[in-house]
Coordinates of C-alpha atoms and ligand atoms in Angstrom, one line a residue:
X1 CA -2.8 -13.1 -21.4
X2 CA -2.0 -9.5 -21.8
X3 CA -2.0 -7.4 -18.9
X4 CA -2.2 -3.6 -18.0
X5 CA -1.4 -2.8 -14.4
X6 CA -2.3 0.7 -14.1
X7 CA -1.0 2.7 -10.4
X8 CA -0.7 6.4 -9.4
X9 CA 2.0 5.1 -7.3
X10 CA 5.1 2.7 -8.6
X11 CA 8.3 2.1 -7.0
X12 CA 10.8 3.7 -7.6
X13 CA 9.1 6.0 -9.6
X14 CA 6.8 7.6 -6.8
X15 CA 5.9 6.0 -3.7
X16 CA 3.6 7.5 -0.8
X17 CA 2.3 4.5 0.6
X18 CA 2.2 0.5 0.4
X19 CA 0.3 0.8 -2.9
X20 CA 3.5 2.2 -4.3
X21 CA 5.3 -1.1 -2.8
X22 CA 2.9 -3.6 -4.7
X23 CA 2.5 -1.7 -8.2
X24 CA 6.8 -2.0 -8.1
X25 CA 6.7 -5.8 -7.1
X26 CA 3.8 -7.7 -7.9
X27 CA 4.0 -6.7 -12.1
X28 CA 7.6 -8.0 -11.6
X29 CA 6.5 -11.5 -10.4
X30 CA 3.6 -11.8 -12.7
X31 CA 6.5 -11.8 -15.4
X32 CA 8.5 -14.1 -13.9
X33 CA 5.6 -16.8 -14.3
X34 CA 5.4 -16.3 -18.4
X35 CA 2.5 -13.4 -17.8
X36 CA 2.6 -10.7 -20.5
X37 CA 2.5 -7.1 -18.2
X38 CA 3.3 -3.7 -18.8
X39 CA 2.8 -0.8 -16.4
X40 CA 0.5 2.7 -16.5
X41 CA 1.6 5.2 -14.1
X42 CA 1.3 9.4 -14.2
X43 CA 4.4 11.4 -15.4
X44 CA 4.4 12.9 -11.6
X45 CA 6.9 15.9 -11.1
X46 CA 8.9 13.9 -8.8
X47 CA 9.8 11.5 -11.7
X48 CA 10.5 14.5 -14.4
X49 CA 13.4 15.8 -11.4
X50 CA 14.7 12.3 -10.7
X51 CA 14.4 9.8 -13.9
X52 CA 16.1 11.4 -16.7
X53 CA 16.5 8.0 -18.9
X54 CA 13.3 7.9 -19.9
X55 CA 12.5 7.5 -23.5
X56 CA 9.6 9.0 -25.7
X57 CA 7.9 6.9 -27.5
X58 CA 4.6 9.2 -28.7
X59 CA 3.1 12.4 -28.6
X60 CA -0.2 14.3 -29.4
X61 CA -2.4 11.6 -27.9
X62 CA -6.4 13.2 -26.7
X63 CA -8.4 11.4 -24.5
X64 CA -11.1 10.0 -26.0
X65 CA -14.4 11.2 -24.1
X66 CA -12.9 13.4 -21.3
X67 CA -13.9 17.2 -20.7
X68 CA -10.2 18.2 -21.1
X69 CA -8.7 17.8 -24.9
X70 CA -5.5 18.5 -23.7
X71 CA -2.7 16.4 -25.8
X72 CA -0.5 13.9 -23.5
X73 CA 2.6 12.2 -24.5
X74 CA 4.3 8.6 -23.3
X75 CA 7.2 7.6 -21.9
X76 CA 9.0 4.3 -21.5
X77 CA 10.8 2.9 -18.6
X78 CA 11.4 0.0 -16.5
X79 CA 11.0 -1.5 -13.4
X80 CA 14.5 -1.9 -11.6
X81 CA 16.2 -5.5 -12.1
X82 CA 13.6 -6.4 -14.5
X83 CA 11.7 -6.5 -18.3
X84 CA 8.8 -5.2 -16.7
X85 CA 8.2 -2.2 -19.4
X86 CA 6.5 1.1 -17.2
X87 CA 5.0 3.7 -19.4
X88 CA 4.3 7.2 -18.1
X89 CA 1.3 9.1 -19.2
X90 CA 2.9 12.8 -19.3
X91 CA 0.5 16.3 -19.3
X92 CA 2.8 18.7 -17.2
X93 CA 0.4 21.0 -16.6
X94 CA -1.7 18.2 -14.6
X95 CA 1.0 16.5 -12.7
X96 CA 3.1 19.3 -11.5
X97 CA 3.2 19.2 -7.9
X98 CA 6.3 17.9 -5.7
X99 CA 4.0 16.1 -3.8
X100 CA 2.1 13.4 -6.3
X101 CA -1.3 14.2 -4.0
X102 CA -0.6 18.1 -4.1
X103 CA -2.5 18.6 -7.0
X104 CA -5.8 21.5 -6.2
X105 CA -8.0 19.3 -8.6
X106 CA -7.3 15.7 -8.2
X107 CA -10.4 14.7 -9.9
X108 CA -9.2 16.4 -13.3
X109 CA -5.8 14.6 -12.5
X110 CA -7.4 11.2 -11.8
X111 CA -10.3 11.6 -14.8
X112 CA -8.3 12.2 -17.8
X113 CA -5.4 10.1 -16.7
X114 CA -8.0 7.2 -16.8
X115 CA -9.5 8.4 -19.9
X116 CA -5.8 8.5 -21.5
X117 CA -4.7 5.2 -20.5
X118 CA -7.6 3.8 -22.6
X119 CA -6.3 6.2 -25.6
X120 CA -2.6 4.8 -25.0
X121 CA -4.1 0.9 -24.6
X122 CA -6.1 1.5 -27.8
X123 CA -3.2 2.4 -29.6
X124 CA -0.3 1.2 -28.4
X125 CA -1.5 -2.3 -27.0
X126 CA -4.7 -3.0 -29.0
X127 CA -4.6 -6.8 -28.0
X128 CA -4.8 -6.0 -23.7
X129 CA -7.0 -8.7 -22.1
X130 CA -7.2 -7.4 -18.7
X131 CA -6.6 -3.8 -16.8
X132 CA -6.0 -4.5 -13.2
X133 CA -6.5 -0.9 -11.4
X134 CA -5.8 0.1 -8.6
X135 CA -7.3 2.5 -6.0
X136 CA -10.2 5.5 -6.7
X137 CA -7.6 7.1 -8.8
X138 CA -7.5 4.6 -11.3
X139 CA -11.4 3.2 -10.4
X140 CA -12.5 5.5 -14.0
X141 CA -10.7 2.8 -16.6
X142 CA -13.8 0.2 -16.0
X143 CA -16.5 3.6 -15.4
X144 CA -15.1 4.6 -19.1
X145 CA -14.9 0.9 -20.4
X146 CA -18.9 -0.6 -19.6
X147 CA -20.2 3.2 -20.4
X148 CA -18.4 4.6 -23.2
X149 CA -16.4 2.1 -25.1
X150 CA -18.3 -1.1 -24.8
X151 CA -19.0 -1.2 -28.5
X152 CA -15.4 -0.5 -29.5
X153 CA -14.3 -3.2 -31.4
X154 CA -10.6 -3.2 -29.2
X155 CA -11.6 -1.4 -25.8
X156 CA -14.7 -3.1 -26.0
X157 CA -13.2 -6.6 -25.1
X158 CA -10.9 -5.5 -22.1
X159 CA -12.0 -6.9 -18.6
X160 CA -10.9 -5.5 -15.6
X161 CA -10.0 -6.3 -12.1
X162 CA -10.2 -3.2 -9.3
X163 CA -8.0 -3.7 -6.2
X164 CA -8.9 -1.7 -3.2
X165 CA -5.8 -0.9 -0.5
X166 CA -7.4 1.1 0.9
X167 CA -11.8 1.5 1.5
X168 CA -11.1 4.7 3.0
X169 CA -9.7 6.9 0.5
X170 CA -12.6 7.0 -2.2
X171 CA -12.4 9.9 -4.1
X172 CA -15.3 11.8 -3.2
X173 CA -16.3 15.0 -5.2
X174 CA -18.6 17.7 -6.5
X175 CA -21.1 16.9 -9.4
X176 CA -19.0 19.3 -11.5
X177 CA -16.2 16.5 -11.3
X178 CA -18.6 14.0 -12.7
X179 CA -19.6 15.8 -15.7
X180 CA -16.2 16.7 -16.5
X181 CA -15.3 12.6 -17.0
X182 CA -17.7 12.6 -20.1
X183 CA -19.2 9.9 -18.4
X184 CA -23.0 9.6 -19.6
X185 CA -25.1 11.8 -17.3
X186 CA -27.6 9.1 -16.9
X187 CA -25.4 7.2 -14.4
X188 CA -25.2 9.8 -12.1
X189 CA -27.8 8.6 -9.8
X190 CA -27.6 6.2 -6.5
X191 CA -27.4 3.2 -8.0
X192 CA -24.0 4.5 -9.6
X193 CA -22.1 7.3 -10.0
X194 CA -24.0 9.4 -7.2
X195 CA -22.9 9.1 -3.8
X196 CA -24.8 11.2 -1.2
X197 CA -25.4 14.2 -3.6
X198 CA -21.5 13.8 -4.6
X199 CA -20.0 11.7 -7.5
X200 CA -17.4 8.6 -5.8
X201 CA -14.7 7.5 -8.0
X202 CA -13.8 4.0 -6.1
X203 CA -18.0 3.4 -6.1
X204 CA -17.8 3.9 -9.7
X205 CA -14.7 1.5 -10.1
X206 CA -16.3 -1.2 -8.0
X207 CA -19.5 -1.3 -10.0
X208 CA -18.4 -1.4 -13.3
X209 CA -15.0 -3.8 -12.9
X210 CA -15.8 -7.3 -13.4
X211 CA -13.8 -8.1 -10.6
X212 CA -12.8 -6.8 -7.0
X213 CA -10.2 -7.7 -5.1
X214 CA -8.9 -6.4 -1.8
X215 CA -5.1 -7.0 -0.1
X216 CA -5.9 -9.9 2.6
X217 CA -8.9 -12.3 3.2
X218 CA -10.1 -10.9 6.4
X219 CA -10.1 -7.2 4.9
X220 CA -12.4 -8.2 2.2
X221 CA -15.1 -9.7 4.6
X222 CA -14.9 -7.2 6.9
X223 CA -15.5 -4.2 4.2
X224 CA -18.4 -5.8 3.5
X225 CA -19.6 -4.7 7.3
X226 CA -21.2 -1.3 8.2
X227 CA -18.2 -0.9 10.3
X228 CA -15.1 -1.3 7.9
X229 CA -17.2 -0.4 4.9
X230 CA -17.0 3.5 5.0
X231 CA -20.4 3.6 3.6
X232 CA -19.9 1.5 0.7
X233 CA -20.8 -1.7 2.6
X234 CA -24.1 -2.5 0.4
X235 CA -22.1 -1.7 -2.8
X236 CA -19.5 -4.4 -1.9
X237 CA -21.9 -6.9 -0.9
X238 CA -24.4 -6.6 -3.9
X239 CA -20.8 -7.8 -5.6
X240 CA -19.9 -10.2 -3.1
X241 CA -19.8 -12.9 -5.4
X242 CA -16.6 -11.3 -7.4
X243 CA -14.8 -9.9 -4.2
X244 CA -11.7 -11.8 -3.3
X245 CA -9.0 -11.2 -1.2
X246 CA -5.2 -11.9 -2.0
X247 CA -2.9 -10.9 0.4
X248 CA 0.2 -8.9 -0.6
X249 CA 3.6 -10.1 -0.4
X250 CA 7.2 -8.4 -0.2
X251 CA 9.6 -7.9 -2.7
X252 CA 12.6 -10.6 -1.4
X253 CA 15.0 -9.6 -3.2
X254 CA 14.7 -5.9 -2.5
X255 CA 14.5 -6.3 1.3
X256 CA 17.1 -9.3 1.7
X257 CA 18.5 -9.1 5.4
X258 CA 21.8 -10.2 3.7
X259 CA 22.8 -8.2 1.0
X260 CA 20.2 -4.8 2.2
X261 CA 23.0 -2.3 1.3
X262 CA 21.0 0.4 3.3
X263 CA 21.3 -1.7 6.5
X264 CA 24.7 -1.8 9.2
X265 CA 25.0 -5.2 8.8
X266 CA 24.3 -8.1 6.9
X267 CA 21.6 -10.7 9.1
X268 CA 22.8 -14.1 9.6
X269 CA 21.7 -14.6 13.4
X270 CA 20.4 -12.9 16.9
X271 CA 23.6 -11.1 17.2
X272 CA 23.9 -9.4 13.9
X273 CA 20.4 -8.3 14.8
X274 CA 21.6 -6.7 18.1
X275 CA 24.8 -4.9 16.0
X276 CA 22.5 -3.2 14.1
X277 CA 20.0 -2.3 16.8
X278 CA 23.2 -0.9 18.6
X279 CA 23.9 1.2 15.4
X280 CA 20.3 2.5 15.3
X281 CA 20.3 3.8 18.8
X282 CA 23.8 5.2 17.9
X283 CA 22.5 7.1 15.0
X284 CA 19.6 7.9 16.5
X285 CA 20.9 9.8 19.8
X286 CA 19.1 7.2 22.2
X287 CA 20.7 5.6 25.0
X288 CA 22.9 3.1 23.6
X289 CA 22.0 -0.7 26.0
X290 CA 21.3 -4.0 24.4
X291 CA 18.7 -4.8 26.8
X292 CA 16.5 -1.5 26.1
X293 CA 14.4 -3.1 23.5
X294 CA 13.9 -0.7 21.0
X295 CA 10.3 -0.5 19.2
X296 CA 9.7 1.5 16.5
X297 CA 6.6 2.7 14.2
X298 CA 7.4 3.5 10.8
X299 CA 4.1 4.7 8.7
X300 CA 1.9 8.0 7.2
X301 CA 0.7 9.3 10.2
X302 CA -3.0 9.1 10.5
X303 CA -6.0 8.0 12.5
X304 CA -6.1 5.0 10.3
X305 CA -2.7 3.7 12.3
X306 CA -4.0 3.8 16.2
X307 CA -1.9 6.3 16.6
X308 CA -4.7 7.9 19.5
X309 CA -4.3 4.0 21.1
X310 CA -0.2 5.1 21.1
X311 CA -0.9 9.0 22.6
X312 CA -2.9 7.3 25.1
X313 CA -0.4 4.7 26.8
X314 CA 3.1 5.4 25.6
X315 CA 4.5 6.9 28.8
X316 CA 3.1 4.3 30.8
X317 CA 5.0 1.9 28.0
X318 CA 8.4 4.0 28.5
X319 CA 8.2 3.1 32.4
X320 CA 8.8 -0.2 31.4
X321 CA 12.2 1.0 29.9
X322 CA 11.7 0.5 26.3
X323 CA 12.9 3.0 23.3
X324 CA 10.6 3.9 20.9
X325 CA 11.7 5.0 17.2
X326 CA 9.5 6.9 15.0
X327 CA 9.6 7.7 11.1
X328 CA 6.3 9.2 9.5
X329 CA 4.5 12.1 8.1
X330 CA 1.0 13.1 8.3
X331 CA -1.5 15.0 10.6
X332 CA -0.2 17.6 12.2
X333 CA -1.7 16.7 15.4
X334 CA 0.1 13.2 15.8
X335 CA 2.8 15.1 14.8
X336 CA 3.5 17.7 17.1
X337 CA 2.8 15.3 19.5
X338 CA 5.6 13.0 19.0
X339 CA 7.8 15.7 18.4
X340 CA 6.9 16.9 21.9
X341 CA 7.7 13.3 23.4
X342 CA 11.1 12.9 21.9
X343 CA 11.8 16.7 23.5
X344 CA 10.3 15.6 27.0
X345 CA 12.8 12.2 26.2
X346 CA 15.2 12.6 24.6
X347 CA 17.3 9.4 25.5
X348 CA 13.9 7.3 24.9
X349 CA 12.1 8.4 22.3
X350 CA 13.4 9.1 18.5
X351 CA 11.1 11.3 16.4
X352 CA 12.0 11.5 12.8
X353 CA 9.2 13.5 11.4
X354 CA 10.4 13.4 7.5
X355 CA 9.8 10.3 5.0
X356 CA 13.7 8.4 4.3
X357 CA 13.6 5.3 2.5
X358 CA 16.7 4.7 4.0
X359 CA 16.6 5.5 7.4
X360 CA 13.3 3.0 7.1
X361 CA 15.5 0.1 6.4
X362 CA 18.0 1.0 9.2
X363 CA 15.1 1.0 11.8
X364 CA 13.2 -2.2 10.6
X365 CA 16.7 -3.6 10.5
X366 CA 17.3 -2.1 14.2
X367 CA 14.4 -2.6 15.8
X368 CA 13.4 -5.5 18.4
X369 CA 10.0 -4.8 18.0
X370 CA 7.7 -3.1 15.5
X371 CA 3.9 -1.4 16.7
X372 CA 1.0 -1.8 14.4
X373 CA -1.7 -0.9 15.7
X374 CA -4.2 -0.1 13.4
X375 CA -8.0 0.7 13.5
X376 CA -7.9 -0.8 10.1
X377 CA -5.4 -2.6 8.0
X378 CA -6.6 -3.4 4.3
X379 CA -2.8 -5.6 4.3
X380 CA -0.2 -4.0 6.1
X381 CA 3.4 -4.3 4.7
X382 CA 5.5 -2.6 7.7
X383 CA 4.9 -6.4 9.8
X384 CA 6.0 -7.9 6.9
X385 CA 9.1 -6.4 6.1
X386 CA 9.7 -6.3 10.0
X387 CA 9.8 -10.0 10.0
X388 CA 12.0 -10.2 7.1
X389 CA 14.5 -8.7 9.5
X390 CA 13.5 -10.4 12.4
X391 CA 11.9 -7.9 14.0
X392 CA 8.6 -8.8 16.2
X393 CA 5.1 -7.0 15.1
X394 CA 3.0 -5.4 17.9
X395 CA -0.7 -5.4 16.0
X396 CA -4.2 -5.5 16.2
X397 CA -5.5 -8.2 14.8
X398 CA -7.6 -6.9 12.1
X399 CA -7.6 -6.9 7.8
X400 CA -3.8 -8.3 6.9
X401 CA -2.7 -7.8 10.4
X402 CA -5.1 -10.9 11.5
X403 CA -4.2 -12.5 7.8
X404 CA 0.1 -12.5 8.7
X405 CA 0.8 -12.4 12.4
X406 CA 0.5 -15.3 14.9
X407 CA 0.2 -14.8 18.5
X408 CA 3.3 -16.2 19.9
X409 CA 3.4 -19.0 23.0
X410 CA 6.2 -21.3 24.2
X411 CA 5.0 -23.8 22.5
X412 CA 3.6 -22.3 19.0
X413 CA 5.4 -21.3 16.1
X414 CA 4.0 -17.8 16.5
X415 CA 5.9 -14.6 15.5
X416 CA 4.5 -11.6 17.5
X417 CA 1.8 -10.2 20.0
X418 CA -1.5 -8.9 18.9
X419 CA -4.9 -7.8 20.5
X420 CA -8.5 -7.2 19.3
X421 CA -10.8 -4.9 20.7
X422 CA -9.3 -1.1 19.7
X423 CA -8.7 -0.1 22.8
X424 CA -5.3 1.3 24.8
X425 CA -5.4 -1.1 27.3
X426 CA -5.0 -3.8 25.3
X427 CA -2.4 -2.2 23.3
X428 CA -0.3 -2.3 26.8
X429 CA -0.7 -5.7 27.9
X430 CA 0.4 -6.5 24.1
X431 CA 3.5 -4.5 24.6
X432 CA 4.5 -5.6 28.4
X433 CA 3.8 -9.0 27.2
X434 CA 6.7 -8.2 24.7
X435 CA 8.6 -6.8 26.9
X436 CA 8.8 -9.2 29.6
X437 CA 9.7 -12.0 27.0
X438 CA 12.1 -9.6 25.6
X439 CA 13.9 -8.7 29.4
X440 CA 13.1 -11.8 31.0
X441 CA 12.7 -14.9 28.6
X442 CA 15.9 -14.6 26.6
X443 CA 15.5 -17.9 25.2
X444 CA 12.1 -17.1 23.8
X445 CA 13.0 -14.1 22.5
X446 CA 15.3 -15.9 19.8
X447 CA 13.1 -18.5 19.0
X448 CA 10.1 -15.8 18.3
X449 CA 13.4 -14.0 16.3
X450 CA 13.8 -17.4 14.4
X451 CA 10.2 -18.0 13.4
X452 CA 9.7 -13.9 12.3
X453 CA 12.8 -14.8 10.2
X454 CA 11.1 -18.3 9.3
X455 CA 7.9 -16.4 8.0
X456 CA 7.2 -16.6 4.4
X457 CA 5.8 -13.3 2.7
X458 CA 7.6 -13.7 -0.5
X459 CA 5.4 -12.8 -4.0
X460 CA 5.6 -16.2 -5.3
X461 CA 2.4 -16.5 -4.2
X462 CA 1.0 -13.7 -4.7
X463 CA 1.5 -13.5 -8.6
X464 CA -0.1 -17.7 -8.6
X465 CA -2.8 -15.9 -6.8
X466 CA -3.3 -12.7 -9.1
X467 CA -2.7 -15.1 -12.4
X468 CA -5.9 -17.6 -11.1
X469 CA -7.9 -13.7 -10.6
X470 CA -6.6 -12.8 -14.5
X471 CA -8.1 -15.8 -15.4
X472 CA -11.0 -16.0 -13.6
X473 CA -12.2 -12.6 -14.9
X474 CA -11.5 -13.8 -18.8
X475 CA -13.6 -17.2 -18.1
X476 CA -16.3 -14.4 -17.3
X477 CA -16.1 -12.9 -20.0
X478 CA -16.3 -16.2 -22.6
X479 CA -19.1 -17.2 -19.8
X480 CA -21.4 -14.2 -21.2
X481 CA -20.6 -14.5 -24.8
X482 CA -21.9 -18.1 -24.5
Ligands
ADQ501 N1 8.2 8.3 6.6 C1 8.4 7.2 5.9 N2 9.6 7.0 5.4 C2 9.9 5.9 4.7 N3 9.0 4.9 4.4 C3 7.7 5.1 4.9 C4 7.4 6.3 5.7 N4 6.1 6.2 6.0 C5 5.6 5.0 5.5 N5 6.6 4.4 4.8 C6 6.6 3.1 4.1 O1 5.3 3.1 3.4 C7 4.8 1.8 3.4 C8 3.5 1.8 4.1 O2 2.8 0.6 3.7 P1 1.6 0.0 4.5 O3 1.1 -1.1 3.7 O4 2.1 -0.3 5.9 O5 0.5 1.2 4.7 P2 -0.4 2.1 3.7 O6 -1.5 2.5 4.6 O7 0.5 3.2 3.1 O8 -0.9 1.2 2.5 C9 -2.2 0.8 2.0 O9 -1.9 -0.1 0.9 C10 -1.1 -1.2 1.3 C11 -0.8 -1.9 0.0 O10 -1.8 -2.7 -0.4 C12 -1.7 -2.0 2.3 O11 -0.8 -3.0 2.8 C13 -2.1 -1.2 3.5 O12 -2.9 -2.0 4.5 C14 -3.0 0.0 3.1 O13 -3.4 0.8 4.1 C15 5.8 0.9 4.0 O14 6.7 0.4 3.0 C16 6.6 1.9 5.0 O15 7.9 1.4 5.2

């Protein structure tokens, strides 16, 4: 089985969010069990200033039935620590911001990056079974496949599986930026590419893929609800009998508590743990105490993350003496605000307002406890990678959040504290609750450190999970020819 993983977002290529984390690791493991994959990415601008090993291998490709006949070329890389062969579709004219979603028209972007994967696939890998895409920005490949190349004697056999991360970014446009796909015009109504009077990408993807899977179990039932389903509810249940959910994993080797290069110190045990928490406040400018438990937020900075739930309680959460680190970017609004609550404490609070690979590492590394507490949560990879360093996740228990974290009791094996209902009360008693084991149950503290260090999020089986997908999607396909 031959595989084309296809991502605007790769580590280490480009990352901006968790999407970025899975296209980097998941291809990786899918090799390691025998699979045949290769991986499609943009030539961002970000790559051309950082990656100069990469290798030409053609030029003077068109897209095939897109509005733009502009030539691209391909590059060749790989992923780090691995055969896992990355090509790079490269247009500089289209992919020339420093910021890979800084681009005025991200539709043209998007479109003929689609379309010219199929070009590239049809030339360069004639015998693909399967594109797995990724997102609204890649949600054209199987639009282009059913509509315009169905009768093409390669393109024409490909299936294709369309993972959603994220129902809320959908790629919502302008008719203009339908009829520049080359897309037949007679899909541009309700039933398909029309969405409201606009064109959607990701409704487009979801209809024609032959499969759709989502990044935990509970996030794919609950898109299929008015309230999680940004109004593509009815869309995802008329195709509920190909929707799955596979929850993500984490790379292992990359965040390995004992040889993480970008950490203070290796992680054997509770008190290597407390060195580099002692490091982090250090570093940091915050008062330097072992029994201050630090808890820290590292994520893009929107209304998706409860941030509102955070503005609401945090200084009645700094009464209870607790430091709270924070790394993002995003709106402005949540923003300034943090910025202001590290300025009105400056020995509490931590405000790193900037995005540092890094620094990240340091703080899951550092942290005692790590908040989570999103409105929605398709996966969720910070809780994971928190764990991996023995730090305890703060969540709501919704989409990967519900899928990953356990509420913990003397007696359970859990490994963190969690509420439901989105409110900012709950939120608090979540984070006194940590708290108090934190100050006042010392014993409990390490055992909830062991089991967070105990919890398995490793790909293994992840890729098993993806393969049985791959395969489920070809079966279709021999299913219909029958
Ligand atoms: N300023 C900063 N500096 C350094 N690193 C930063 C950073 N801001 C964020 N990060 C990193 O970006 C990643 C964020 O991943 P998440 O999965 O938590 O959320 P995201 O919403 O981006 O992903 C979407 O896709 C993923 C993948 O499927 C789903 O898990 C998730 O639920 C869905 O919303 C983490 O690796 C985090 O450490």
């Amino acid at each position: 089985m031959k595989i084309a993983y296809v991502s605007f977002e790769v580590v280490p290529f480009a990352k901006v969010g968790g999407l970025a984390d899975v296209a980097g690791a998941l291809p990786k493991y899918l090799k390691k069990r025998k699979n045949n994959v290769f991986v499609v990415m943009p030539f961002h601008k970000v790559i051309r200033d950082n990656f100069n090993n990469l290798k030409l291998i053609s030029e003077d490709f068109v897209p095939l039935s897109h509005e733009l006949k502009q030539p691209f070329s391909v590059y060749e890389g790989k992923l780090p620590e691995s055969d896992v062969v990355v090509y790079f579709i490269k247009n500089n004219e289209l992919f020339n911001t420093k910021d890979i979603y800084g681009g005025r028209d991200l539709a043209l972007q998007s479109s003929y990056f689609c379309d010219s994967v199929l070009k590239f696939i049809k030339e360069i890998h004639p015998d693909t079974d399967l594109i797995n895409v990724n997102d609204w920005q890649t949600s054209l490949i199987p639009a282009y496949l059913k509509n315009n190349y169905f009768l093409d004697d390669i393109l024409g056999n490909i299936k294709t599986v369309l993972t959603i991360h994220n129902l809320g970014y959908q790629g919502i446009f302008t008719r203009d930026k339908f009829d520049l796909t080359g897309l037949p015009d007679f899909i541009f109504n309700p039933e398909y590419a029309e969405f409201y009077g606009y064109t959607n990408y990701l409704k487009l993807g979801i209809i024609y893929s032959d499969i759709v899977n989502t990044v935990s179990k509970t996030y794919a039932e609950e898109i299929q609800t008015a309230e999680f389903g940004y109004q593509l509810d009815g869309v995802l249940r008329s195709k509920k009998d190909f929707l799955y959910g596979i929850i993500n994993g984490i790379d292992y080797e990359e965040y390995n508590p004992l040889t993480d290069k970008r950490i203070f110190k290796p992680i054997k045990n509770y008190n290597d743990k407390i060195e580099n928490k002692l490091k982090l406040q250090e570093k940091l400018g915050l008062k330097i105490s072992k029994d201050v438990p630090v808890t820290s937020l590292i994520s893009r900075l929107y209304d998706q993350k409860g941030l509102d739930l955070i503005q609401e309680i945090i200084e009645y959460s700094l009464a209870l003496d607790f430091q709270f680190v924070i790394l993002g970017t995003g709106d402005k609004k949540y923003e300034d605000f943090f910025n202001e609550l590290s300025k009105r404490y400056p020995k509490q609070v931590s405000s790193n307002l900037f995005f540092d690979l890094d620094l990240a590492q340091k703080i899951y590394a550092g942290s005692d406890m790590f908040l989570m507490p999103s409105l929605y949560e398709p996966c969720g990879l910070g809780q994971m990678y928190s764990m991996r360093y023995g730090t305890v996740p703060i969540v709501r228990y919704t989409g990967g959040l519900a899928d990953t974290v356990i509420e913990f009791y003397e007696e359970g094996n859990g490994n963190g504290f969690g509420f439901y209902d989105y409110t900012s009360k709950d939120l608090l008693n979540a984070i006194t609750k940590a708290v108090f084991y934190y100050k006042k149950r010392n014993k409990e503290w390490k055992k909830l450190f062991d089991n967070c260090m105990k919890s398995n999020f490793s790909y293994e089986t992840t890729a098993l999970n993806y393969e049985h997908l791959y395969k489920v999607a070809l079966e279709l396909s021999r299913g219909g020819e029958d």
